[in-house]
mmCIF file of C-alpha atoms in Angstrom:
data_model
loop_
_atom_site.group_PDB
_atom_site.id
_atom_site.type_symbol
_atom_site.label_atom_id
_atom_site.label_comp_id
_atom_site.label_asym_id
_atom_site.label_seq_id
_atom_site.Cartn_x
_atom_site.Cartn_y
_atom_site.Cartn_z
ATOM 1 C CA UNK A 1 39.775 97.548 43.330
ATOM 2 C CA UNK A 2 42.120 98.091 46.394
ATOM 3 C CA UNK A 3 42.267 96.845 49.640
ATOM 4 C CA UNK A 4 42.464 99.212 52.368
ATOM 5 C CA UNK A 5 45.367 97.783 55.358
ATOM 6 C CA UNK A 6 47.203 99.053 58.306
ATOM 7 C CA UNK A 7 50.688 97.389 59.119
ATOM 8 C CA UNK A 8 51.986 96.733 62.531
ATOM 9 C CA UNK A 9 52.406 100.579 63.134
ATOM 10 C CA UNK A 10 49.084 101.696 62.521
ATOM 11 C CA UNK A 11 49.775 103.058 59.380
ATOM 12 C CA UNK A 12 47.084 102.453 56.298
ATOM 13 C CA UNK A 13 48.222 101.321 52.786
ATOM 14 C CA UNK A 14 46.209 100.424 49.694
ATOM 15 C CA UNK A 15 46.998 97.228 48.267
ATOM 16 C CA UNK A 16 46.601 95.972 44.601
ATOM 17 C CA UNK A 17 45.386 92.289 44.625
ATOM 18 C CA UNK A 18 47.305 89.962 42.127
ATOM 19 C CA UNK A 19 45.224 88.187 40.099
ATOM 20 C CA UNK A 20 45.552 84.487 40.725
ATOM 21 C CA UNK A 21 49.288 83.029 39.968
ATOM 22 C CA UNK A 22 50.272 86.362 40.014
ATOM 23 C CA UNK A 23 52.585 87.659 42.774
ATOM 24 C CA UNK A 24 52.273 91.373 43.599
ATOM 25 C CA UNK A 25 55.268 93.994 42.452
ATOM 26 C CA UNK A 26 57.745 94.007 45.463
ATOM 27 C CA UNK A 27 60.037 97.361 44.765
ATOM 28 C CA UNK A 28 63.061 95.746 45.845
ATOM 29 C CA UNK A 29 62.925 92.910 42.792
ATOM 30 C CA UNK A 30 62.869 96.276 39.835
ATOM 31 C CA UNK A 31 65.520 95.269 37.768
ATOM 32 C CA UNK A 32 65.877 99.235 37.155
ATOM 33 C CA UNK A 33 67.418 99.445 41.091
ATOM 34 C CA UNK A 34 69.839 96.475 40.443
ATOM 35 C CA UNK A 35 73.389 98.204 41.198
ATOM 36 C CA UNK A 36 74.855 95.818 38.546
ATOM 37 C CA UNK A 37 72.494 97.572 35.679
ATOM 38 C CA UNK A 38 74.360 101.386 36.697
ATOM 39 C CA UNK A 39 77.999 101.358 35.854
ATOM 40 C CA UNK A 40 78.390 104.409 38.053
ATOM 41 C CA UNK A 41 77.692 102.204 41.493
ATOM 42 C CA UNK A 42 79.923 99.178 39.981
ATOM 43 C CA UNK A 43 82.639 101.332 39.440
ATOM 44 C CA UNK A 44 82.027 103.010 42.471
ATOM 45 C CA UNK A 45 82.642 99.164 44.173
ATOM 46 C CA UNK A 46 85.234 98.199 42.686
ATOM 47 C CA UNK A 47 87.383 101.311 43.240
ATOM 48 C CA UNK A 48 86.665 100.886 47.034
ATOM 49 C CA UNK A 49 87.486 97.743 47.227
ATOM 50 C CA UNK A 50 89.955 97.442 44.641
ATOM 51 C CA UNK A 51 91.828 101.050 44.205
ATOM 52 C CA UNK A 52 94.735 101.112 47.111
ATOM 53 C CA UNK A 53 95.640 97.075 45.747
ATOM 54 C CA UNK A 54 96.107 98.166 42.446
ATOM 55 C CA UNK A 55 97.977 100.855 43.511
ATOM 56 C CA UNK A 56 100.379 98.435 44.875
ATOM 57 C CA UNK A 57 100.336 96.904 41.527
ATOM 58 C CA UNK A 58 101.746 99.376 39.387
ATOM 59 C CA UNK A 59 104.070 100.629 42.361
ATOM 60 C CA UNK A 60 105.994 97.086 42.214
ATOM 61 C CA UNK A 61 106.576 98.309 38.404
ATOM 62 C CA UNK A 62 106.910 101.864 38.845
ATOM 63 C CA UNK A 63 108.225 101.998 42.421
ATOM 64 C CA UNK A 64 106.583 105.459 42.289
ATOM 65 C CA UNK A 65 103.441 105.870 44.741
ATOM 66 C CA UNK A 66 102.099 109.242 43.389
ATOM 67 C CA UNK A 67 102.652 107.494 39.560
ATOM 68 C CA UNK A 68 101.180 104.335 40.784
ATOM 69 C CA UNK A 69 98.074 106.704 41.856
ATOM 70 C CA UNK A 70 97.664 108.096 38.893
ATOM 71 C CA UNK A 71 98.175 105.101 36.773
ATOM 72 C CA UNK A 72 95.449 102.999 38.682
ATOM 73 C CA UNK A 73 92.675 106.113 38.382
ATOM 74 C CA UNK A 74 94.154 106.291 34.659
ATOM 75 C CA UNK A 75 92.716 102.656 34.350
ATOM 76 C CA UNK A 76 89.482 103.660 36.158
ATOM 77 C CA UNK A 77 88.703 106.293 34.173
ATOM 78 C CA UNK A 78 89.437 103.872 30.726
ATOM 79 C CA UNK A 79 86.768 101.028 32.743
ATOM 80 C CA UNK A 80 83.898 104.116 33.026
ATOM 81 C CA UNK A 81 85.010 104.849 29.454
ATOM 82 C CA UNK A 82 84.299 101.263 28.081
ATOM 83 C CA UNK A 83 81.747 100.241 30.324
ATOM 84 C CA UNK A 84 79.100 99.903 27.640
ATOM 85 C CA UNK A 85 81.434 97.628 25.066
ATOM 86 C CA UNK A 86 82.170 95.315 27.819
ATOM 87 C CA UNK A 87 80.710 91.681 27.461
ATOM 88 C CA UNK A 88 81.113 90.589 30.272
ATOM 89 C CA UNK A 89 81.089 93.067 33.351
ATOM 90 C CA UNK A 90 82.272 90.082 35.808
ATOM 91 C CA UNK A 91 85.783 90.526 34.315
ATOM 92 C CA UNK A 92 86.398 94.174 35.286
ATOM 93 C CA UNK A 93 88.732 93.459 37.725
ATOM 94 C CA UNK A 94 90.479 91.506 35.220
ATOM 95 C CA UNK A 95 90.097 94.901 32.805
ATOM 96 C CA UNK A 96 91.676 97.060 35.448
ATOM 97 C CA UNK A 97 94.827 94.882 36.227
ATOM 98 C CA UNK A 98 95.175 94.732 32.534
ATOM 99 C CA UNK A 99 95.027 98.003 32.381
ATOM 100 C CA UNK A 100 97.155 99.194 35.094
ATOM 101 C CA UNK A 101 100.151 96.591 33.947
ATOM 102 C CA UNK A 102 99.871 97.938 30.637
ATOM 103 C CA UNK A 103 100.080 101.564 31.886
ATOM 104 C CA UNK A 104 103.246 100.851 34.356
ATOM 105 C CA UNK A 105 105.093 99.381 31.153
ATOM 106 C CA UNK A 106 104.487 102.424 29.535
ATOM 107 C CA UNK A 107 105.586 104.727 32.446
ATOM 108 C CA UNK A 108 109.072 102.094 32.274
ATOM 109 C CA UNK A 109 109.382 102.623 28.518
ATOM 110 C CA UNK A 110 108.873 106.636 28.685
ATOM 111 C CA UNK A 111 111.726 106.167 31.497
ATOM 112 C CA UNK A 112 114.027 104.188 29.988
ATOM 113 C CA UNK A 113 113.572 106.299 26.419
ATOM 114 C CA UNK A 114 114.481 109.385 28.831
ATOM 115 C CA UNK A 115 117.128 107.872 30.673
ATOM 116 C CA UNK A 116 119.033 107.069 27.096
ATOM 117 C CA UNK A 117 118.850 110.455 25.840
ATOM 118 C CA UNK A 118 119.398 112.494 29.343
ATOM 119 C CA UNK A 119 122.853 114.177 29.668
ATOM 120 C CA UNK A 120 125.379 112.504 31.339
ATOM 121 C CA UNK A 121 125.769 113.995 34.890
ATOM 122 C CA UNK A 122 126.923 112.940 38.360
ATOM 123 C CA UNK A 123 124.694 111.272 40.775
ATOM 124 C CA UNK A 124 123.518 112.811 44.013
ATOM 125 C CA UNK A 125 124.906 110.945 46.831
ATOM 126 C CA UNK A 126 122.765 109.133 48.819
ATOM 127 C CA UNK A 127 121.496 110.786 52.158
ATOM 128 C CA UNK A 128 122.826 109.014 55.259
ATOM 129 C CA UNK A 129 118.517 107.876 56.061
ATOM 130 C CA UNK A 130 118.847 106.017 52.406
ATOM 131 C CA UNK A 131 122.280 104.575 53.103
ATOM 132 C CA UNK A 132 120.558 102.676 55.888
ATOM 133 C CA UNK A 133 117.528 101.579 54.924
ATOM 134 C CA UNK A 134 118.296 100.323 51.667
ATOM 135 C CA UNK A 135 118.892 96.707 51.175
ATOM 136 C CA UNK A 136 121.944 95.212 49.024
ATOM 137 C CA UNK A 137 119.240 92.392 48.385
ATOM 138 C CA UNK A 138 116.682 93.747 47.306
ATOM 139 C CA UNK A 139 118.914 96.234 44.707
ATOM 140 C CA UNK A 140 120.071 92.857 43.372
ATOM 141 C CA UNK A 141 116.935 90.921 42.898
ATOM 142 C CA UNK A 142 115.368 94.829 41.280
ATOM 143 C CA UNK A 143 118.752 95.285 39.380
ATOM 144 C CA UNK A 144 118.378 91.736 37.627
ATOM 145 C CA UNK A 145 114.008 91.909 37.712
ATOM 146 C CA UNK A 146 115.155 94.762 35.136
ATOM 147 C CA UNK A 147 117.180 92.900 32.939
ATOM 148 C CA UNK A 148 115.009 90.677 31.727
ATOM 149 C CA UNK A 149 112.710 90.488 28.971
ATOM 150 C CA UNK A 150 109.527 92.701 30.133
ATOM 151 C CA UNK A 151 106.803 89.605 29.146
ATOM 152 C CA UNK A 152 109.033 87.527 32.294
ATOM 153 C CA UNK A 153 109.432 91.215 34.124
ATOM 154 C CA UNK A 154 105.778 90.800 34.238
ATOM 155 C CA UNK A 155 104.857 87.861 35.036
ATOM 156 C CA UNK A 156 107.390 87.389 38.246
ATOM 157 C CA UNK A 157 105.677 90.712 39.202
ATOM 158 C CA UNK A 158 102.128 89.597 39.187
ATOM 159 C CA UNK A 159 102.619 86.436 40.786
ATOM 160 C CA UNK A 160 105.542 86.731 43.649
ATOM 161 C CA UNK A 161 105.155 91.091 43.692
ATOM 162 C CA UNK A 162 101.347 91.112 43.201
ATOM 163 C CA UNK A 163 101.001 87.841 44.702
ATOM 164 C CA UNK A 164 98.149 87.043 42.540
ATOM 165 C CA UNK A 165 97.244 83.291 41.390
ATOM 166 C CA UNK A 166 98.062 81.920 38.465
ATOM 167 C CA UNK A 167 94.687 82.293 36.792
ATOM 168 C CA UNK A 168 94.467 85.584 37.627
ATOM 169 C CA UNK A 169 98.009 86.685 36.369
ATOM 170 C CA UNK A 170 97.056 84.509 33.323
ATOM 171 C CA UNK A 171 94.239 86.527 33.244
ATOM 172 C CA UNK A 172 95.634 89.822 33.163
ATOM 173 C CA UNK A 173 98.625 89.018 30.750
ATOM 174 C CA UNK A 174 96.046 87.812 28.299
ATOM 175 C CA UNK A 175 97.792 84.225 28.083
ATOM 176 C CA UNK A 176 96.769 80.877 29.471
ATOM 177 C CA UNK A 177 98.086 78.926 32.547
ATOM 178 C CA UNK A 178 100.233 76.724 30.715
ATOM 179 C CA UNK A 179 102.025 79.890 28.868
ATOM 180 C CA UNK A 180 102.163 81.539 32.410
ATOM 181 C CA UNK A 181 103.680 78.367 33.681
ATOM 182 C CA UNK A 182 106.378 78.484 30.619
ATOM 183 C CA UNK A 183 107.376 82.201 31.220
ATOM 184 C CA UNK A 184 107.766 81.692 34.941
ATOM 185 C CA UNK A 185 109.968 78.926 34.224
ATOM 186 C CA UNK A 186 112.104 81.166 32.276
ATOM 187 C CA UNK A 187 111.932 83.889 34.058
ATOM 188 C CA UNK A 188 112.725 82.322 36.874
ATOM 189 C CA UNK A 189 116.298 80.692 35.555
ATOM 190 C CA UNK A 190 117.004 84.412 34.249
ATOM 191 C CA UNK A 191 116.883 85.486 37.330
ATOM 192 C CA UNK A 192 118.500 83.253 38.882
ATOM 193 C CA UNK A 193 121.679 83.231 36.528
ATOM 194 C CA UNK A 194 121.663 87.245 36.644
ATOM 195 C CA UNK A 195 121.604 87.033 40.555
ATOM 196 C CA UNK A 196 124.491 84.394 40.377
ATOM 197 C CA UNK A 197 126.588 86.431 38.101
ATOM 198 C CA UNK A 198 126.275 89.655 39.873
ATOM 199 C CA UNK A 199 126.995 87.759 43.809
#
């Protein structure tokens, strides 16, 4: 049996009755329309709100914007891809800045590889709009960031480039806090002595 019933607007709807302790079906509580149950939508979420920051990410290893583009949809494409294996959707995030370090090392390996074998030849000179706007600082803190070990290259990256907090730079590297701790230790006195010897 129904119940026939107009709203506030004059309109008429038939309503169900629950049967006693029973609440009726409200369309907006179907688990079906939860955007966490259609990976589509998360991803669609996270990449707005979490694309153009990641981007930054693998630029501060890549310093490379159209890489650093394609490295972080790289990563987005490898989230859609293992969607369904992952346990525990809440760390996604954590997934994609995984994902994106790991592809900037590889983009800095494929370089380096190249770099060894390329023929020798002799540099451009530097326009007179580079001259100027580059700083001596910065070249030494990047020229000594790259001689040390990548595991410290990437930590001093996710926490003082990145600026992200220690649990989520532990996070992404895989470790825990106290091993971040250690390797920021480290890398920090590397540094330090690298910058000291080249001043």
């Amino acid at each position: 049996m129904s119940v026939d019933v107009s709203d506030e607007t004059g309109r008429r709807a038939d309503l169900a009755p629950a049967w006693p302790g029973q609440e009726a079906d409200d369309p907006a509580d179907d688990p079906a329309d939860d955007p966490a149950d259609d990976p589509d939508a998360a991803i669609r979420a996270l990449f707005d709100a979490h694309y153009r920051p990641l981007v930054r990410l693998a630029s501060t290893f890549v310093r490379d914007v159209a890489t650093s583009e394609e490295i972080a949809q790289d990563a987005f494409v490898a989230l859609h891809r293992a969607w369904p294996r992952l346990r525990d959707t809440g760390r996604a995030l954590s997934y994609l800045r995984r994902s994106v370090t790991n592809g900037s090392l590889s983009v800095i390996r494929r370089r380096t590889t190249a770099a060894r074998y390329a023929p020798d030849s002799v540099p451009d000179a530097p326009s007179a709009e580079q001259e100027t706007t580059t700083l001596l600082d910065r070249q030494a803190v990047v020229a000594a960031l790259h001689r040390l070990p990548a595991r410290q290259r990437e930590v001093l990256v996710l926490r003082y480039y990145a600026d992200l907090s220690e649990a989520d730079a532990a996070q992404t590297m895989g470790i825990s806090r106290g091993a971040l701790k250690s390797h920021t230790w480290r890398a920090m006195s590397a540094l330090r002595k690298h910058l000291e010897q080249a001043a």
